[in-house]
Short mmCIF file of C-alpha atoms in Angstrom, two decimals:
data_model
loop_
_atom_site.label_atom_id
_atom_site.label_comp_id
_atom_site.label_asym_id
_atom_site.label_seq_id
_atom_site.Cartn_x
_atom_site.Cartn_y
_atom_site.Cartn_z
CA MET A 1 267.97 -209.96 29.07
CA LYS A 2 270.81 -209.55 31.56
CA LYS A 3 271.39 -206.01 30.37
CA ASN A 4 267.71 -205.18 30.81
CA ALA A 5 267.70 -206.61 34.34
CA ILE A 6 270.80 -204.61 35.29
CA PHE A 7 269.27 -201.45 33.82
CA ILE A 8 266.00 -201.92 35.71
CA GLY A 9 267.86 -202.56 39.02
CA LEU A 10 269.98 -199.47 38.49
CA MET A 11 266.94 -197.31 37.85
CA ALA A 12 265.22 -198.67 41.01
CA ALA A 13 268.29 -197.88 43.13
CA LEU A 14 268.48 -194.35 41.72
CA CYS A 15 264.80 -193.90 42.39
CA THR A 16 265.18 -195.04 46.01
CA ILE A 17 268.14 -192.73 46.57
CA GLY A 18 266.21 -189.88 45.02
CA CYS A 19 263.18 -190.49 47.26
CA ASN A 20 265.31 -190.64 50.40
CA SER A 21 267.09 -187.46 49.43
CA HIS A 22 263.74 -185.84 48.82
CA LYS A 23 262.54 -186.90 52.28
CA GLU A 24 265.69 -185.55 53.95
CA GLU A 25 265.31 -182.25 52.13
CA LYS A 26 261.69 -182.11 53.18
CA LYS A 27 262.62 -182.74 56.82
CA GLU A 28 265.30 -180.05 56.71
CA GLU A 29 262.77 -177.62 55.33
CA THR A 30 260.35 -178.17 58.27
CA THR A 31 260.04 -175.10 60.50
CA PHE A 32 259.31 -175.81 64.14
CA ASN A 33 257.50 -173.52 66.55
CA VAL A 34 259.36 -172.51 69.70
CA THR A 35 258.47 -170.19 72.54
CA ASN A 36 259.85 -168.78 75.81
CA PRO A 37 258.91 -169.41 79.44
CA VAL A 38 256.73 -166.63 80.85
CA ALA A 39 257.64 -164.93 84.13
CA MET A 40 254.40 -163.96 85.83
CA ASP A 41 252.36 -163.96 89.02
CA THR A 42 249.84 -166.76 89.38
CA SER A 43 248.39 -169.03 92.02
CA ILE A 44 247.88 -172.72 92.66
CA VAL A 45 245.29 -174.58 94.69
CA LYS A 46 246.79 -177.07 97.13
CA GLU A 47 244.73 -179.89 98.57
CA TYR A 48 244.95 -181.35 102.08
CA VAL A 49 242.97 -184.23 103.53
CA CYS A 50 241.08 -182.99 106.59
CA GLN A 51 239.00 -184.05 109.58
CA ILE A 52 235.85 -182.10 110.47
CA HIS A 53 235.00 -181.50 114.14
CA SER A 54 232.17 -179.66 115.88
CA ILE A 55 233.22 -176.50 117.64
CA GLN A 56 231.80 -178.14 120.79
CA HIS A 57 231.50 -181.89 121.11
CA ILE A 58 231.01 -183.50 124.52
CA GLU A 59 230.05 -186.83 126.02
CA VAL A 60 226.91 -186.73 128.15
CA ARG A 61 227.35 -189.03 131.16
CA ALA A 62 225.31 -189.95 134.21
CA LEU A 63 226.52 -187.93 137.19
CA GLU A 64 224.70 -190.16 139.70
CA LYS A 65 223.96 -193.84 140.08
CA GLY A 66 220.35 -194.95 139.56
CA TYR A 67 217.65 -196.08 137.14
CA LEU A 68 217.22 -194.20 133.88
CA GLN A 69 213.62 -193.18 134.37
CA LYS A 70 213.01 -190.95 131.35
CA ILE A 71 214.60 -190.03 128.02
CA TYR A 72 213.25 -186.71 126.80
CA VAL A 73 215.00 -186.54 123.39
CA ASP A 74 215.62 -188.67 120.33
CA GLU A 75 218.73 -189.39 118.30
CA GLY A 76 219.65 -186.60 115.91
CA GLN A 77 217.31 -184.13 117.63
CA LYS A 78 218.27 -180.48 117.91
CA VAL A 79 218.12 -179.22 121.48
CA LYS A 80 218.47 -175.86 123.23
CA LYS A 81 220.73 -174.98 126.11
CA GLY A 82 219.09 -176.03 129.40
CA GLN A 83 216.66 -178.46 127.75
CA ALA A 84 216.11 -181.71 129.70
CA LEU A 85 217.78 -184.75 128.11
CA PHE A 86 217.56 -187.57 130.67
CA GLY A 87 215.88 -188.17 134.02
CA ILE A 88 217.34 -190.55 136.61
CA MET A 89 214.94 -191.85 139.30
CA PRO A 90 215.24 -189.14 142.00
CA ASN A 91 213.58 -190.84 145.02
CA VAL A 92 216.76 -191.56 146.98
CA TYR A 93 218.17 -188.10 146.37
CA GLN A 94 214.88 -186.42 147.29
CA ALA A 95 214.94 -188.31 150.61
CA GLU A 96 218.52 -187.23 151.25
CA LEU A 97 217.57 -183.63 150.58
CA GLN A 98 214.63 -183.83 152.98
CA ARG A 99 216.88 -185.32 155.67
CA ALA A 100 219.45 -182.60 155.14
CA LYS A 101 216.79 -179.91 155.40
CA ALA A 102 215.49 -181.43 158.63
CA GLU A 103 218.97 -181.46 160.12
CA GLY A 104 219.40 -177.92 158.95
CA ASN A 105 216.22 -176.81 160.70
CA ALA A 106 217.41 -178.44 163.93
CA ALA A 107 220.79 -176.74 163.66
CA SER A 108 219.09 -173.40 163.00
CA ILE A 109 216.90 -173.73 166.12
CA GLU A 110 219.92 -174.72 168.20
CA TYR A 111 221.89 -171.74 166.93
CA LYS A 112 219.07 -169.31 167.75
CA ASN A 113 218.77 -170.67 171.32
CA THR A 114 222.54 -170.54 171.82
CA LYS A 115 222.69 -167.00 170.52
CA LEU A 116 219.93 -165.94 172.93
CA LEU A 117 221.85 -167.46 175.83
CA ALA A 118 225.08 -165.89 174.65
CA ASP A 119 223.43 -162.47 174.46
CA ASN A 120 222.39 -162.91 178.13
CA LYS A 121 225.94 -164.02 179.08
CA VAL A 122 224.69 -167.50 179.99
CA VAL A 123 227.00 -169.36 177.56
CA SER A 124 230.41 -168.45 176.24
CA ALA A 125 231.23 -167.06 172.83
CA ASN A 126 232.96 -170.33 171.97
CA GLU A 127 229.72 -172.26 172.38
CA LEU A 128 227.98 -169.76 170.08
CA ALA A 129 230.71 -170.18 167.49
CA LEU A 130 230.40 -173.98 167.70
CA SER A 131 226.64 -173.75 167.21
CA LYS A 132 227.17 -171.48 164.22
CA ALA A 133 229.60 -173.99 162.70
CA LYS A 134 227.02 -176.76 163.07
CA LEU A 135 224.45 -174.60 161.27
CA ASP A 136 226.89 -173.85 158.44
CA LYS A 137 227.66 -177.55 158.07
CA ALA A 138 223.94 -178.38 157.95
CA ASN A 139 223.38 -175.75 155.23
CA ALA A 140 226.29 -177.21 153.27
CA GLU A 141 224.71 -180.65 153.51
CA ILE A 142 221.46 -179.19 152.16
CA ASN A 143 223.31 -177.66 149.18
CA LEU A 144 225.13 -180.95 148.52
CA ALA A 145 221.90 -182.97 148.63
CA ALA A 146 220.21 -180.45 146.33
CA THR A 147 223.13 -180.73 143.91
CA HIS A 148 222.90 -184.52 143.86
CA LEU A 149 219.17 -184.27 143.23
CA GLY A 150 219.84 -181.80 140.39
CA PHE A 151 222.20 -184.32 138.78
CA THR A 152 219.26 -186.67 138.29
CA ASN A 153 217.87 -184.27 135.71
CA ILE A 154 220.51 -184.07 132.95
CA LYS A 155 220.20 -180.98 130.75
CA ALA A 156 221.90 -179.73 127.58
CA SER A 157 224.84 -177.47 128.35
CA PHE A 158 224.58 -175.73 124.95
CA ASP A 159 222.51 -175.68 121.76
CA GLY A 160 223.35 -178.78 119.77
CA ILE A 161 222.42 -182.11 118.20
CA VAL A 162 221.97 -185.32 120.16
CA ASP A 163 223.96 -188.31 118.96
CA HIS A 164 223.28 -192.06 119.40
CA LEU A 165 221.46 -192.98 122.62
CA VAL A 166 223.67 -195.52 124.39
CA SER A 167 221.21 -196.46 127.17
CA ARG A 168 217.46 -197.02 127.18
CA GLU A 169 214.76 -196.22 129.71
CA GLY A 170 214.82 -198.57 132.67
CA SER A 171 218.56 -199.17 132.46
CA MET A 172 220.54 -199.25 135.68
CA LEU A 173 223.21 -196.59 135.41
CA GLU A 174 226.52 -196.36 137.15
CA GLU A 175 228.05 -193.01 138.03
CA GLY A 176 229.88 -191.68 134.95
CA GLU A 177 228.18 -194.03 132.48
CA LEU A 178 227.94 -192.73 128.90
CA LEU A 179 224.45 -191.74 127.75
CA THR A 180 225.04 -189.93 124.44
CA SER A 181 227.10 -187.18 122.80
CA LEU A 182 226.12 -183.60 122.12
CA SER A 183 227.52 -181.56 119.23
CA ASN A 184 227.38 -177.84 118.57
CA ASN A 185 227.57 -177.60 114.77
CA SER A 186 227.00 -173.86 114.36
CA LYS A 187 230.69 -173.64 113.45
CA MET A 188 233.07 -176.39 112.49
CA TRP A 189 236.76 -176.82 113.21
CA VAL A 190 238.53 -178.45 110.28
CA TYR A 191 242.00 -179.89 110.90
CA PHE A 192 244.52 -180.60 108.13
CA ASN A 193 248.21 -181.48 108.13
CA VAL A 194 250.78 -179.32 106.33
CA PRO A 195 254.34 -180.46 105.49
CA GLU A 196 257.21 -178.60 107.15
CA ALA A 197 258.42 -176.83 103.97
CA GLU A 198 254.94 -175.51 103.19
CA TYR A 199 254.49 -174.43 106.82
CA LEU A 200 257.72 -172.41 106.59
CA ASN A 201 256.59 -170.77 103.35
CA TYR A 202 253.29 -169.86 105.02
CA ILE A 203 254.73 -168.56 108.29
CA MET A 204 257.49 -166.55 106.58
CA SER A 205 255.25 -164.90 103.98
CA PRO A 206 254.45 -161.17 104.25
CA ASP A 207 250.74 -162.05 104.61
CA LYS A 208 251.22 -164.39 107.57
CA ASN A 209 249.17 -162.13 109.87
CA LYS A 210 246.23 -162.12 107.48
CA LYS A 211 243.73 -164.91 107.94
CA GLN A 212 244.14 -167.32 105.04
CA LYS A 213 240.85 -168.12 103.34
CA VAL A 214 240.26 -171.75 102.40
CA ASN A 215 237.49 -173.83 100.86
CA LEU A 216 236.28 -177.32 101.71
CA LYS A 217 235.64 -180.08 99.18
CA MET A 218 233.26 -182.57 100.76
CA ALA A 219 233.22 -186.35 100.33
CA ASN A 220 230.76 -186.07 97.42
CA GLU A 221 233.33 -183.92 95.53
CA MET A 222 231.16 -180.81 95.93
CA VAL A 223 232.66 -177.64 97.41
CA PHE A 224 230.98 -176.53 100.64
CA ASN A 225 228.95 -173.35 100.18
CA GLN A 226 230.80 -171.45 102.95
CA SER A 227 234.45 -170.43 102.96
CA GLY A 228 236.59 -170.77 106.05
CA VAL A 229 239.67 -169.13 107.51
CA VAL A 230 242.82 -170.60 109.03
CA GLU A 231 242.75 -169.43 112.65
CA THR A 232 245.45 -171.38 114.41
CA ILE A 233 248.41 -173.72 114.00
CA GLU A 234 249.26 -176.39 116.54
CA GLY A 235 252.42 -176.01 118.61
CA GLU A 236 254.41 -179.08 117.57
CA PHE A 237 255.31 -181.11 114.49
CA ASN A 238 254.51 -184.79 114.28
CA ASN A 239 257.94 -186.45 114.36
CA GLU A 240 256.69 -189.47 112.43
CA THR A 241 255.10 -187.60 109.51
CA GLY A 242 256.97 -184.28 109.57
CA ASN A 243 253.63 -182.44 109.41
CA ILE A 244 251.98 -179.83 111.58
CA ALA A 245 248.22 -179.41 112.01
CA PHE A 246 246.40 -176.28 110.85
CA ARG A 247 242.87 -175.51 112.02
CA ALA A 248 240.34 -173.69 109.86
CA THR A 249 236.93 -172.51 111.07
CA PHE A 250 233.86 -172.75 108.83
CA PRO A 251 230.39 -171.33 109.53
CA ASN A 252 227.72 -174.02 109.21
CA PRO A 253 224.39 -172.15 109.16
CA GLN A 254 222.48 -174.91 107.36
CA GLY A 255 223.92 -177.69 109.51
CA ILE A 256 225.28 -179.55 106.50
CA LEU A 257 228.54 -180.50 108.19
CA ARG A 258 228.57 -182.96 111.08
CA HIS A 259 231.19 -184.00 113.59
CA GLY A 260 233.51 -186.74 112.31
CA GLU A 261 233.18 -186.07 108.57
CA THR A 262 236.19 -186.00 106.26
CA GLY A 263 236.97 -183.84 103.26
CA THR A 264 239.68 -181.93 101.44
CA ILE A 265 240.87 -178.41 102.22
CA LEU A 266 241.49 -176.27 99.14
CA MET A 267 244.05 -173.56 99.85
CA THR A 268 244.96 -170.99 97.19
CA VAL A 269 248.69 -170.23 97.32
CA PRO A 270 249.99 -167.17 95.41
CA LEU A 271 253.15 -167.57 93.33
CA LYS A 272 255.17 -164.45 92.60
CA ASN A 273 257.22 -163.99 89.41
CA VAL A 274 257.49 -167.68 88.54
CA LEU A 275 258.34 -169.24 85.17
CA ILE A 276 255.38 -170.83 83.38
CA ILE A 277 255.63 -173.25 80.43
CA PRO A 278 253.00 -175.38 78.66
CA GLN A 279 252.96 -178.99 79.80
CA LYS A 280 253.08 -180.16 76.20
CA THR A 281 256.63 -178.76 75.78
CA THR A 282 257.97 -181.37 78.22
CA PHE A 283 258.63 -185.10 78.15
CA GLU A 284 259.67 -187.71 80.68
CA VAL A 285 262.63 -190.08 80.71
CA LEU A 286 263.05 -192.40 83.71
CA ASP A 287 260.89 -190.23 85.98
CA LYS A 288 262.79 -187.07 85.04
CA ARG A 289 261.26 -184.17 83.16
CA TYR A 290 262.96 -182.61 80.11
CA VAL A 291 262.46 -179.93 77.45
CA PHE A 292 264.21 -179.27 74.16
CA VAL A 293 266.07 -175.94 74.28
CA ILE A 294 267.08 -174.37 70.95
CA ASP A 295 270.27 -172.30 71.02
CA LYS A 296 271.02 -169.26 68.85
CA ASN A 297 272.36 -171.51 66.08
CA GLY A 298 269.14 -173.55 65.99
CA VAL A 299 270.68 -176.62 67.61
CA VAL A 300 268.35 -178.69 69.77
CA ARG A 301 269.62 -179.46 73.29
CA GLN A 302 267.83 -181.76 75.70
CA ARG A 303 267.69 -180.19 79.18
CA GLU A 304 266.40 -181.51 82.51
CA ILE A 305 264.04 -179.25 84.47
CA THR A 306 262.51 -179.33 87.95
CA ILE A 307 258.77 -178.77 88.27
CA GLY A 308 257.71 -176.59 91.21
CA ALA A 309 253.95 -176.80 90.78
CA THR A 310 251.33 -178.04 88.35
CA LEU A 311 248.50 -175.98 86.89
CA GLU A 312 245.93 -176.95 84.31
CA ASN A 313 247.95 -177.54 81.10
CA LEU A 314 250.89 -175.65 82.62
CA PHE A 315 253.99 -176.30 84.70
CA VAL A 316 255.72 -173.91 87.07
CA VAL A 317 259.44 -174.41 86.51
CA LYS A 318 261.49 -174.35 89.67
CA LYS A 319 264.88 -175.07 88.14
CA GLY A 320 266.50 -175.55 84.72
CA LEU A 321 265.16 -172.65 82.60
CA ASP A 322 265.18 -168.88 82.42
CA ALA A 323 262.90 -166.45 80.63
CA ASN A 324 265.28 -166.05 77.66
CA ASP A 325 265.43 -169.73 76.74
CA HIS A 326 263.75 -170.89 73.55
CA ILE A 327 261.95 -174.19 74.07
CA LEU A 328 260.41 -176.44 71.44
CA LEU A 329 256.65 -176.06 71.39
CA ASP A 330 255.56 -178.69 68.86
CA GLY A 331 257.04 -181.73 67.19
CA LEU A 332 258.97 -183.11 70.14
CA ARG A 333 259.03 -186.58 68.54
CA LEU A 334 260.34 -185.27 65.23
CA VAL A 335 263.67 -183.91 66.49
CA LYS A 336 266.75 -185.40 68.09
CA ASN A 337 269.28 -184.10 70.58
CA ASN A 338 272.04 -181.96 68.95
CA GLU A 339 270.07 -181.73 65.71
CA LYS A 340 269.94 -178.39 63.89
CA ILE A 341 266.49 -177.15 62.92
CA LYS A 342 264.70 -174.18 61.47
CA PHE A 343 262.35 -172.52 63.92
CA ASN A 344 259.81 -169.79 64.36
CA VAL A 345 259.45 -168.02 67.74
CA GLU A 346 255.86 -167.81 68.97
CA ASN A 347 254.82 -165.09 71.40
CA PRO A 348 254.65 -166.90 74.79
CA LYS A 349 251.63 -164.97 76.04
CA LYS A 350 249.77 -165.77 72.84
CA VAL A 351 250.66 -169.43 73.32
CA LEU A 352 249.28 -169.39 76.85
CA SER A 353 246.11 -167.66 75.73
CA THR A 354 245.31 -170.60 73.45
CA LEU A 355 245.42 -173.01 76.41
CA ASP A 356 242.36 -173.62 78.62
CA VAL A 357 243.96 -172.30 81.82
CA TYR A 358 243.50 -169.69 84.48
CA ALA A 359 246.47 -167.55 85.46
CA GLU A 360 246.58 -164.00 86.71
#
């Protein structure tokens, strides 16, 4: 019985050793696919949070003190340039204008009489000049009174949309009191902040004098149906954020955009002769990105890389690889650092063509 037990144990051990050896041989026989980075021209779409402003946006204020007698418009109404918006009770200013005109008539009569006397050498030229000065002053008072009366009828200074009405009819207004806001939304100015490094890349590029086209993703995640162009860059960086503001102009023929909205600017940035690798060839360790590089002897070497940009299913490699490196394409979890493997080199362009990406 003891001999049988020893024999059975020996056979089990040999079987285990044989199975393990078989597994090791099977692993050594596995052929892994590798590929190369591709040097090519492509582009990325960068996103920037933005603020949307009307090309003209002003506060409409009362220019004279008085009662708000009439409101001619409603909130959100489109108005034309010169259209009446508000009417302030004009009685006092009409009386002032009438008084000024009366004083002007008196000054005119006095000037005519003085001129007649001066022509007949009855009065001196100085008296005529003094009379003329009084007439000029009276005419100025008429113009001033007419201007004050005109301020009681507040009109739109451009085509636009009326905002919230702050005051209601019958309100007592002080000079300068806010009545509403008026926005010209035919075009929109969209402001977005760009980091210093990206600003330098933009301003030093050969195409810096060409107007950069951009798109606008609205708050509902839809892309606005009009494209815009970057027209200007502000003069100073923000010392706290290290950013500088760009301004893009968008046509707004349907009036979809309104003053004060937010969104995201989509700017396409060309990349010239950069190295592209599939994202699946990389792995992370402690926030660092690595690939497995296979040398000419088939030995696997773990190598850290720096990612310059991210595309759909692809990485742009900024540092750590060159176009001649062979990188492991599949089976990253099946190999170890410094392990020797058998491999098959896949055409890198063919590899990219099987990914759902866009690159040109």
